[in-house]
Structure formats: structure tokens, C-alpha cells
PDB file of C-alpha atoms in Angstrom:
ATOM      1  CA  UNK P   1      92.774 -31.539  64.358  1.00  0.00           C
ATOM      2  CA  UNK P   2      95.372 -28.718  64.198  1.00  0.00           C
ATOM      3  CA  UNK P   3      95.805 -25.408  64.924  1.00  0.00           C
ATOM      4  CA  UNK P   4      97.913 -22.385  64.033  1.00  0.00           C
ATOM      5  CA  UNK P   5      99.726 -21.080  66.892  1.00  0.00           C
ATOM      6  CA  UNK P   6     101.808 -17.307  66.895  1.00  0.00           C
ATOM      7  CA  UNK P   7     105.581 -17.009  67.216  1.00  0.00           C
ATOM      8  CA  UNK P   8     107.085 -19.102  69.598  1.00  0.00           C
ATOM      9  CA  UNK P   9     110.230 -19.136  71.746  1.00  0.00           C
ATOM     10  CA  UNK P  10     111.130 -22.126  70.934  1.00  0.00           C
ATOM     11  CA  UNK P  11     109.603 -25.154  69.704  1.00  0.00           C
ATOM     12  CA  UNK P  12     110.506 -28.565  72.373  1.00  0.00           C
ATOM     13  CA  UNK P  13     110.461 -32.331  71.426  1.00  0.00           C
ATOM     14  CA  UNK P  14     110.002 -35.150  73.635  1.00  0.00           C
ATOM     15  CA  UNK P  15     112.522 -37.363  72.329  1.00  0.00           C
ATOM     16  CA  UNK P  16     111.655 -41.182  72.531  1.00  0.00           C
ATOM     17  CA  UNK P  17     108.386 -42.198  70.454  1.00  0.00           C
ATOM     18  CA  UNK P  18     108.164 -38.725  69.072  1.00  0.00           C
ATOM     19  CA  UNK P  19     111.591 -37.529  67.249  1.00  0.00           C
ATOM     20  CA  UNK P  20     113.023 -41.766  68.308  1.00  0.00           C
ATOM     21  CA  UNK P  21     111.472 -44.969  67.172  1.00  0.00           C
ATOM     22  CA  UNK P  22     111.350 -46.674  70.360  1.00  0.00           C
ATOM     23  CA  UNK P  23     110.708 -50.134  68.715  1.00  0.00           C
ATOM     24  CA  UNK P  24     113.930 -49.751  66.657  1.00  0.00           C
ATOM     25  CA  UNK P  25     116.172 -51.474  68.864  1.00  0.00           C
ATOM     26  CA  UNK P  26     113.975 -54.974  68.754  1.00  0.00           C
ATOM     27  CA  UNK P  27     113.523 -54.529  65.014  1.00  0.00           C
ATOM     28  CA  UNK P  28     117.246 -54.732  64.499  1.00  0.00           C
ATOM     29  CA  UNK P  29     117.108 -57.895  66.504  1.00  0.00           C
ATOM     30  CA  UNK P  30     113.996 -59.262  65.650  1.00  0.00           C
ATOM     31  CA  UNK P  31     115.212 -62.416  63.697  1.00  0.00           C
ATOM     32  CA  UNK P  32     116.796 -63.463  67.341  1.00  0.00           C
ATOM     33  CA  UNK P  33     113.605 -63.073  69.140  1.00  0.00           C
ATOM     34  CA  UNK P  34     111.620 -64.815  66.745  1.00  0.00           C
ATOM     35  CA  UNK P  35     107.699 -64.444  66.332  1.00  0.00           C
ATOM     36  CA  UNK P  36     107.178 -62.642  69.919  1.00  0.00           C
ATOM     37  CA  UNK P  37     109.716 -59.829  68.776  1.00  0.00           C
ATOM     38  CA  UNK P  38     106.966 -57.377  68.569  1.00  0.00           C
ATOM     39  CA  UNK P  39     105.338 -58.193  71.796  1.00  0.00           C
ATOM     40  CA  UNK P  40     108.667 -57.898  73.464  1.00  0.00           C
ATOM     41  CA  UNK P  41     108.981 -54.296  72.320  1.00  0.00           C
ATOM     42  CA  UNK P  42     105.807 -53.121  73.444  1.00  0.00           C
ATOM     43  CA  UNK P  43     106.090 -54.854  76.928  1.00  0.00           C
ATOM     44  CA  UNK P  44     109.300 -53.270  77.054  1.00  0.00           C
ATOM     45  CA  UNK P  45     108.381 -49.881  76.370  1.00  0.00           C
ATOM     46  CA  UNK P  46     105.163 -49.866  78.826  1.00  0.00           C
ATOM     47  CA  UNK P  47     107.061 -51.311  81.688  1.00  0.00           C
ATOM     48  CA  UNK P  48     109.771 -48.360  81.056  1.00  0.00           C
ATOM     49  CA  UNK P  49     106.666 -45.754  81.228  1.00  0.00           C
ATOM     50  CA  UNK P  50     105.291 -47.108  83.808  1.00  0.00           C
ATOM     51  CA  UNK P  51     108.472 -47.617  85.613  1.00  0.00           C
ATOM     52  CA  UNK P  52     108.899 -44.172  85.595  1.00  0.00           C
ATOM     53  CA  UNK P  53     105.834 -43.038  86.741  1.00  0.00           C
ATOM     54  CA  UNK P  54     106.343 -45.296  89.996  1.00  0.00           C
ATOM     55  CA  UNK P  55     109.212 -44.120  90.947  1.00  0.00           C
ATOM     56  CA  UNK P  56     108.229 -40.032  90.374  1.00  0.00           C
ATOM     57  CA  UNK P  57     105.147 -41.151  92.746  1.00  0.00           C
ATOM     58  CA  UNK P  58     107.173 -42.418  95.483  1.00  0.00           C
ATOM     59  CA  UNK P  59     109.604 -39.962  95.455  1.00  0.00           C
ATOM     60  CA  UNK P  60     112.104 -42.280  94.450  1.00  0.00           C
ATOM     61  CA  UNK P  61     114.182 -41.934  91.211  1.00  0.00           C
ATOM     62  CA  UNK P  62     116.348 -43.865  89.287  1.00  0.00           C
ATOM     63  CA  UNK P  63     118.152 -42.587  85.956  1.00  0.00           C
ATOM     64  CA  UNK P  64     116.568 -43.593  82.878  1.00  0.00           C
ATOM     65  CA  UNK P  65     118.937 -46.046  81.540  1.00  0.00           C
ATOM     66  CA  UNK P  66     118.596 -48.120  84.820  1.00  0.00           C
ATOM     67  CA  UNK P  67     114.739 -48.190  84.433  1.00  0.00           C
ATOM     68  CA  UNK P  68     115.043 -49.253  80.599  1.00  0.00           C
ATOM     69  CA  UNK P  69     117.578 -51.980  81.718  1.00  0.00           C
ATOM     70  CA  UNK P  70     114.746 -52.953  84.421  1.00  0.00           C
ATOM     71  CA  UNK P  71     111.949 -52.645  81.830  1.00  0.00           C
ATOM     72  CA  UNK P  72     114.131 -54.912  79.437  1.00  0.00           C
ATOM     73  CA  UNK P  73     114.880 -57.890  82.347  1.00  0.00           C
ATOM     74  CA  UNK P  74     110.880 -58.010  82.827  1.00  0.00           C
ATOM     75  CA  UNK P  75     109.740 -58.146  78.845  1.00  0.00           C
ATOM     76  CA  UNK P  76     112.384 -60.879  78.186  1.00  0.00           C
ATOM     77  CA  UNK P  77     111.457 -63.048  81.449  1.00  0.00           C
ATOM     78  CA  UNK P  78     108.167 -62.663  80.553  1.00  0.00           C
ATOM     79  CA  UNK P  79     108.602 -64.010  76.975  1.00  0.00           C
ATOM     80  CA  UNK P  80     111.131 -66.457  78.305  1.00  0.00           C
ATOM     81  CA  UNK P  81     113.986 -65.248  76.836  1.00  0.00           C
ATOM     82  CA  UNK P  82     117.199 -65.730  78.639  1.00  0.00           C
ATOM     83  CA  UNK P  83     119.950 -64.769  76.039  1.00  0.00           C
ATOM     84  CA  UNK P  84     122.607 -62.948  77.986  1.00  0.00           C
ATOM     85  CA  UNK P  85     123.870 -61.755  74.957  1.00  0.00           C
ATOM     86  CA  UNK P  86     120.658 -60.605  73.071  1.00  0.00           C
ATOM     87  CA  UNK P  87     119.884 -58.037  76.259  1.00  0.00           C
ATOM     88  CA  UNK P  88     123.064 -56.653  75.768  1.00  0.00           C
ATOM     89  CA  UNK P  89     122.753 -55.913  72.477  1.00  0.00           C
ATOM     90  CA  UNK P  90     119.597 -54.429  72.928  1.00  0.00           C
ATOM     91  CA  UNK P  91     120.170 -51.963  75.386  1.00  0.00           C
ATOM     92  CA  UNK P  92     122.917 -50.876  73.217  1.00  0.00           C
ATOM     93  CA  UNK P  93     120.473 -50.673  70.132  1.00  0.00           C
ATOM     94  CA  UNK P  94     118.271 -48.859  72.804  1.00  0.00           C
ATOM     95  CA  UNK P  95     121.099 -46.195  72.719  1.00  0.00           C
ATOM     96  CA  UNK P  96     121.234 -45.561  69.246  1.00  0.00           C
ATOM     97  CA  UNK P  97     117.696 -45.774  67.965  1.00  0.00           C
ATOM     98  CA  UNK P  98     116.924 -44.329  64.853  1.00  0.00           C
ATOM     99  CA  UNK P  99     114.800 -41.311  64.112  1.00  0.00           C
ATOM    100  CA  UNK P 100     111.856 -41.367  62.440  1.00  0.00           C
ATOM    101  CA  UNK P 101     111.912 -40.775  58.740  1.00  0.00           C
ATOM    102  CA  UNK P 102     110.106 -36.985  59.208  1.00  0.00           C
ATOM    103  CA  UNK P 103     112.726 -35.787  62.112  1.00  0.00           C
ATOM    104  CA  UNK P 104     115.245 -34.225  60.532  1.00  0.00           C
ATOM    105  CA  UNK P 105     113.273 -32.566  57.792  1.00  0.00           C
ATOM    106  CA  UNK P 106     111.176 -31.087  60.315  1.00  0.00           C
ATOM    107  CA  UNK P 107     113.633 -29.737  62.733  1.00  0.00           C
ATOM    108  CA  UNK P 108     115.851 -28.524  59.880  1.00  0.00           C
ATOM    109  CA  UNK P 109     112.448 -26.618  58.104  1.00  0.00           C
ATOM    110  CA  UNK P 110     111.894 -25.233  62.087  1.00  0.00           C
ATOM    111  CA  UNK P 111     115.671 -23.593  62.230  1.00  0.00           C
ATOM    112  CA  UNK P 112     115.258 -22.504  58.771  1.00  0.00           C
ATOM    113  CA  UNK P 113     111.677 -20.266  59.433  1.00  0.00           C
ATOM    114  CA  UNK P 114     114.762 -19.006  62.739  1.00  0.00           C
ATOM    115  CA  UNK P 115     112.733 -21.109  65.395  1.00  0.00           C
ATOM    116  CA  UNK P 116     114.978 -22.512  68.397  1.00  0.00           C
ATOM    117  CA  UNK P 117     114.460 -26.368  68.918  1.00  0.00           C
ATOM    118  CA  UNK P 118     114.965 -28.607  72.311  1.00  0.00           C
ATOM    119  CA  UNK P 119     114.463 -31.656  73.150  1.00  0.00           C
ATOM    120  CA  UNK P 120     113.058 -32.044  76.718  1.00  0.00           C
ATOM    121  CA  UNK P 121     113.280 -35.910  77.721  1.00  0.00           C
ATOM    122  CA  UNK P 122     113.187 -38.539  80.449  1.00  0.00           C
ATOM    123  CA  UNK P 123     116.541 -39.812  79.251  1.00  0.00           C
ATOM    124  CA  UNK P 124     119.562 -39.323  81.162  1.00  0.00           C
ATOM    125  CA  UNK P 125     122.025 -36.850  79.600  1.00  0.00           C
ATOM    126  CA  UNK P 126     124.584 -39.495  78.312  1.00  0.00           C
ATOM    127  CA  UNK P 127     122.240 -41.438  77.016  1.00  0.00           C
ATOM    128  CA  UNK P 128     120.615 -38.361  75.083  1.00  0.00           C
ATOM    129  CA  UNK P 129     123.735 -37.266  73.260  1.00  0.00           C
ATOM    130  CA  UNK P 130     124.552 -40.980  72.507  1.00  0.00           C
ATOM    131  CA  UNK P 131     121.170 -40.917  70.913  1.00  0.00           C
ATOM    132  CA  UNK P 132     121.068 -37.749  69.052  1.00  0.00           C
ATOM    133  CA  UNK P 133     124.235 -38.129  67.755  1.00  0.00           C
ATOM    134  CA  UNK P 134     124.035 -41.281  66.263  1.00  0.00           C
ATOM    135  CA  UNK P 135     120.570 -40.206  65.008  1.00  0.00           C
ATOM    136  CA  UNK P 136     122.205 -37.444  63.008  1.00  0.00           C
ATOM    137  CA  UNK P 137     119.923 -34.844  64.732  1.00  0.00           C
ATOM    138  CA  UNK P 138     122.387 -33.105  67.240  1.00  0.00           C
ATOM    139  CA  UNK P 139     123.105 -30.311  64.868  1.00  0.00           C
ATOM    140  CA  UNK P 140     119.277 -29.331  64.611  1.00  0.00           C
ATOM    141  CA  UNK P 141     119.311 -29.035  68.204  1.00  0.00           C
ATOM    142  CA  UNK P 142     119.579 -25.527  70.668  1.00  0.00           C
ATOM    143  CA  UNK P 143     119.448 -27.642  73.392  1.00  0.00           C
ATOM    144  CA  UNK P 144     118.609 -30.968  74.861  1.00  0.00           C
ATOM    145  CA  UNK P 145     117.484 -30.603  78.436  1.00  0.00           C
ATOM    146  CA  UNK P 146     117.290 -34.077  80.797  1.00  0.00           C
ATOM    147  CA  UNK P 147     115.121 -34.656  84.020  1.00  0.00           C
ATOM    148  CA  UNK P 148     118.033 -36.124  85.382  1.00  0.00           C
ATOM    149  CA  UNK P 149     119.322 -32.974  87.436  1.00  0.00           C
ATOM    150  CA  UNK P 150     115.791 -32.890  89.537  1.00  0.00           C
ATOM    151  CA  UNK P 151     115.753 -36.406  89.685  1.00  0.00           C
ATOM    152  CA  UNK P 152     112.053 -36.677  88.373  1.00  0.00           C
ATOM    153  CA  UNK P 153     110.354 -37.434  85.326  1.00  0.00           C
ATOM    154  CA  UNK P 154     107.327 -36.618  83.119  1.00  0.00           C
ATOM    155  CA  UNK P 155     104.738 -35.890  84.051  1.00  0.00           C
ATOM    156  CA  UNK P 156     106.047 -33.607  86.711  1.00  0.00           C
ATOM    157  CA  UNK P 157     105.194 -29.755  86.432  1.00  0.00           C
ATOM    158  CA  UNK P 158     108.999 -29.043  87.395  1.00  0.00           C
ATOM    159  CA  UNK P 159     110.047 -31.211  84.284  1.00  0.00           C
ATOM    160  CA  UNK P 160     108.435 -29.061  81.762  1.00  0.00           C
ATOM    161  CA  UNK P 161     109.676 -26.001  83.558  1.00  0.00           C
ATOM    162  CA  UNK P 162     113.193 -26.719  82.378  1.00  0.00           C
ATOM    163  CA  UNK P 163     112.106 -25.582  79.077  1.00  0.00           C
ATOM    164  CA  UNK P 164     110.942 -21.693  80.192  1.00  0.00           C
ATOM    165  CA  UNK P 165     113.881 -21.800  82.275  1.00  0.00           C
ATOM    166  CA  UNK P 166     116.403 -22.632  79.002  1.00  0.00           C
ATOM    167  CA  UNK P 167     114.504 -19.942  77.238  1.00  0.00           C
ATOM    168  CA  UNK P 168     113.547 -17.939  79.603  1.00  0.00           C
ATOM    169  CA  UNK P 169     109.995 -17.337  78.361  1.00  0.00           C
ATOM    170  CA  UNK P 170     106.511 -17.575  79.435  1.00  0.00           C
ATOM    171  CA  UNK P 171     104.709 -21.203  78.803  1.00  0.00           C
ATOM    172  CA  UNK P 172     102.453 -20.346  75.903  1.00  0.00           C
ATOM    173  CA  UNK P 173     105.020 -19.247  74.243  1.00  0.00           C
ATOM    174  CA  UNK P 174     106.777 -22.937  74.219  1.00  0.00           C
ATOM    175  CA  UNK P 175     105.586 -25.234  70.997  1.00  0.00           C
ATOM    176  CA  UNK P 176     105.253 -28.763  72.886  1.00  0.00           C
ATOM    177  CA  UNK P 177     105.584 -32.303  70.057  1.00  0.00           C
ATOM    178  CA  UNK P 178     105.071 -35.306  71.773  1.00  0.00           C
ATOM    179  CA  UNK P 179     104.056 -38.568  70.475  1.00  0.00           C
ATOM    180  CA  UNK P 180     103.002 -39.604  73.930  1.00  0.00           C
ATOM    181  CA  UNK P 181      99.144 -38.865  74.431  1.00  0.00           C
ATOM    182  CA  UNK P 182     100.236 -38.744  78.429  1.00  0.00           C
ATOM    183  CA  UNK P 183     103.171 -36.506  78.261  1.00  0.00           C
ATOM    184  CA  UNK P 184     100.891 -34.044  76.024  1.00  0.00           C
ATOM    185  CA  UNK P 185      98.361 -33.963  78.353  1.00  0.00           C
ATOM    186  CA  UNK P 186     101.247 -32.945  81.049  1.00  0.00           C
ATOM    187  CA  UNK P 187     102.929 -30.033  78.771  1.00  0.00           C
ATOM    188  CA  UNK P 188      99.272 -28.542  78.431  1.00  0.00           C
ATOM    189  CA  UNK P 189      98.421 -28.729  81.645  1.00  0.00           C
ATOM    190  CA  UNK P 190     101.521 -26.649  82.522  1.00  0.00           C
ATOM    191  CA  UNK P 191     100.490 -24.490  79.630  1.00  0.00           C
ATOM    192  CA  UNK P 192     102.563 -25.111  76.549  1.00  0.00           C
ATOM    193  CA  UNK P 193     101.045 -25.323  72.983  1.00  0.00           C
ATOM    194  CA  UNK P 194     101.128 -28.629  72.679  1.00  0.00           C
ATOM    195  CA  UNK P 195     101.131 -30.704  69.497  1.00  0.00           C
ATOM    196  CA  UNK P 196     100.451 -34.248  70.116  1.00  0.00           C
ATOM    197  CA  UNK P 197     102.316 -36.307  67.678  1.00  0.00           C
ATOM    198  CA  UNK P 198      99.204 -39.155  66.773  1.00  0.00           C
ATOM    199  CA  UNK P 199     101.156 -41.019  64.214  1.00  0.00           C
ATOM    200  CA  UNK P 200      98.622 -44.196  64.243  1.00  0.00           C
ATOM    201  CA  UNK P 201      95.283 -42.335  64.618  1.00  0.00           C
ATOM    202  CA  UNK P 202      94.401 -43.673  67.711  1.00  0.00           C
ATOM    203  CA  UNK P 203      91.798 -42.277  69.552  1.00  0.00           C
ATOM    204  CA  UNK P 204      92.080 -39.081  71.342  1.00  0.00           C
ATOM    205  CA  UNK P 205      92.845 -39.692  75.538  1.00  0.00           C
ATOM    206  CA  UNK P 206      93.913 -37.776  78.056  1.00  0.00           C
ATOM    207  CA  UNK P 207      91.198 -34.769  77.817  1.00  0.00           C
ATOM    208  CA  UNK P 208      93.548 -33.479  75.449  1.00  0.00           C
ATOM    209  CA  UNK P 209      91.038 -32.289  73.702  1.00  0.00           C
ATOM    210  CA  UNK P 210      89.497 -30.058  76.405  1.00  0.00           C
ATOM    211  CA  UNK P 211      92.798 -29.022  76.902  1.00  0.00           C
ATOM    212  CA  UNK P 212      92.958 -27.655  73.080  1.00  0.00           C
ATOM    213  CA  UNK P 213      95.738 -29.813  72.362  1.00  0.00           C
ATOM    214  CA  UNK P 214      96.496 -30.160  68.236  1.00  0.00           C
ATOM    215  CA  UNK P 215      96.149 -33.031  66.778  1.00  0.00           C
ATOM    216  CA  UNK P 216      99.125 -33.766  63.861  1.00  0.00           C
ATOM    217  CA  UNK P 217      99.768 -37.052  61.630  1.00  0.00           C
ATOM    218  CA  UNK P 218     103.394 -36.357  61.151  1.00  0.00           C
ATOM    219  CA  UNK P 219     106.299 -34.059  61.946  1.00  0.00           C
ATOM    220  CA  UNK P 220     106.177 -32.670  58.574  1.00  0.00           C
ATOM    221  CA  UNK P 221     102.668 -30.667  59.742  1.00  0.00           C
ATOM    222  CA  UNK P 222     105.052 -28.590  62.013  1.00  0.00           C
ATOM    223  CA  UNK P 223     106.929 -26.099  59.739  1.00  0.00           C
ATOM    224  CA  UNK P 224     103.671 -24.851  57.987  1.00  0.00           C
ATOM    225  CA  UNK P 225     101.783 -24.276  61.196  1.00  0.00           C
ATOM    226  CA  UNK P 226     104.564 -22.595  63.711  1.00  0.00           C
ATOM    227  CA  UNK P 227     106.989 -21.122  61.493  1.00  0.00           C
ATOM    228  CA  UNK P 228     106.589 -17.534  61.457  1.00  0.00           C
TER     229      UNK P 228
END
């Protein structure tokens, strides 16, 4: 499902599992973790999330690259991996994942049509420019904003403010992409236009459609329904 939206402030990313292939860093290191590689990955990316979510809970908070060190220690026990070397190597991976193939086309068609873009992320903000550098999409970028300063993370409603604060605007007039059924269901509860990014047609969760979130296949959906 999709729908057309009006002229937006600025259209805003979440950046890991929607504009960054969060299983890239175990792919480039799959021949050293063997047949479980992929189950590795996964476990490593829901103990991250959940992580996360913990900690916002408690009031606690952690930076992001601690929690995906944490979330790393736990997949690799679990899978009984105990390669000193390997972890390191994957956290650094973890720094410079790639993009996904429809990223930079999309973001570049966005600035084109004159549309600002931002990504708004649960990463830390040296690990974000690490990222988005060596993912070739800093250029295409107004602004990456970071939880880190309020020391909380998605789904918080004072996460998703940083984005009307940046461009000073109202939320409906913020274009929210996430590939995380979760954090969509967050940005429209705030009250952005949220996209969710549903690149493996799962079902829909999260109410998101009673919260008349769009539904897109791929990045390359965006230009033709926001630009102006």
C-alpha cells in the first residue's frame, strides 16, 4: 500500500536496516563463521534492538556502539564462537556497512525534486559519519541527527522531535522511511508521514495500518510519491 503525500519539509531516514544493510558486516565475514553466519547476524541485530529498548525503559542509556558491542558478545557466545579476532573485525565491518543498492539513487532523486533529507538514528554521532561516509551517502545528506545528546533511543517521542526541531516544522510535514515495522509505528504515532520500508513483504505489525502508515517495496517508490 502507498500513498501520495503533499510537500514536505524534509524527508528523514532511519539509518540502519533502512538506508544500511545491517547484515553486511557478517556477510563480509561469513566464510569465518561458517554455516551459523546467518543466525549470528540476526541474533545480533535483535539483541541490539532489544538492548536498546531496555535501557530507554529503565532510564538508563548507553551509546549505541557499546550496546552493538554487547549485542555482538551475546550472538557469538551463543553460537560458541570465541575468536577474539573475528569480533573485532566485525564491529569494525559494523562501522562501515554498506548501503543498500536503492539508497543513493533515492536520496539523490529526493534533492533533485529540492527536498531536504536527514537521517534520524539510534547510532551515536561518530559512528554515523563513519558510516555514511564510507557508504558514499554523506553528500545526499542535510543533516544526520543522533539520539545520543538526550541519551534515549527510538521509540521515544523526544527522539523523533529532533527532526521538527532541525527543520523547524510541524510533524506532518516530516516524510518518515524506516525499514523497521517498530520504529514506523513510533514516527506515526508522533505524527510524521511515515513510509515503512517492507523490503521482504512481511506481514503488516504494529497497527501501522490503523495508523495510515504506507506501505513501499523499495526506496526507489520514494521520488515519485513525495517529490513535489
Amino acid at each position: 500500500m502507498t500513498a501520495p503525500v503533499g510537500r514536505m519539509a524534509a524527508v528523514v531516514f532511519d539509518a540502519y536496516g533502512t538506508l544500511l544493510d545491517v547484515h553486511a558486516a557478517v556477510a563480509r565475514h561469513a566464510g569465518r563463521l561458517g554455516p551459523q553466519a546467518a543466525a549470528v547476524s540476526a541474533l545480533w541485530r535483535a539483541k541490539q534492538l532489544e538492548y536498546s529498548w531496555i535501557l530507554s525503559a529503565c532510564g538508563d542509556y548507553e551509546d549505541f556502539s557499546s550496546v552493538t558491542a554487547r549485542a555482538l558478545n551475546v550472538a557469538l557466545a551463543a553460537h560458541g564462537v570465541a575468536d577474539g579476532a573475528l569480533r573485532e573485525d566485525l564491529l569494525g565491518a559494523y562501522r562501515r556497512l554498506d548501503a543498500f543498492p536503492d539508497a543513493a539513487p533515492a536520496l539523490t532523486a529526493l534533492r533533485r525534486a529540492g527536498m531536504a533529507t536527514a537521517i534520524l538514528s539510534n547510532g551515536e554521532p561518530g559512528m554515523l559519519q563513519e558510516a555514511v561516509e564510507a557508504a558514499g551517502l554523506a553528500p545526499l545528506l542535510d543533516a544526520v541527527l543522533s539520539v545520543h545528546p538526550l541519551r534515549r533511543y527510538k521509540p521515544a517521542r523526544a527522539v523523533y522531535a529532533l527532526a521538527t526541531e532541525r527543520f523547524a516544522c510541524q510533524p506532518h510535514e516530516i516524510a518518515f522511511v524506516s525499514g523497521n515495522a517498530w520504529d514506523a509505528y513510533g514516527a506515526a504515532r508522533f505524527g510524521f508521514r511515515v513510509h515503512w520500508l517492507n523490503r521482504a513483504a512481511v506481514p503488516s505489525e504494529y497497527w501501522l495500518e490503523d495508523l495510515a502508515a504506507a506501505r513501499i517495496g523499495t526506496l526507489a517508490e520514494l521520488p515519485g510519491l513525495l517529490a513535489p
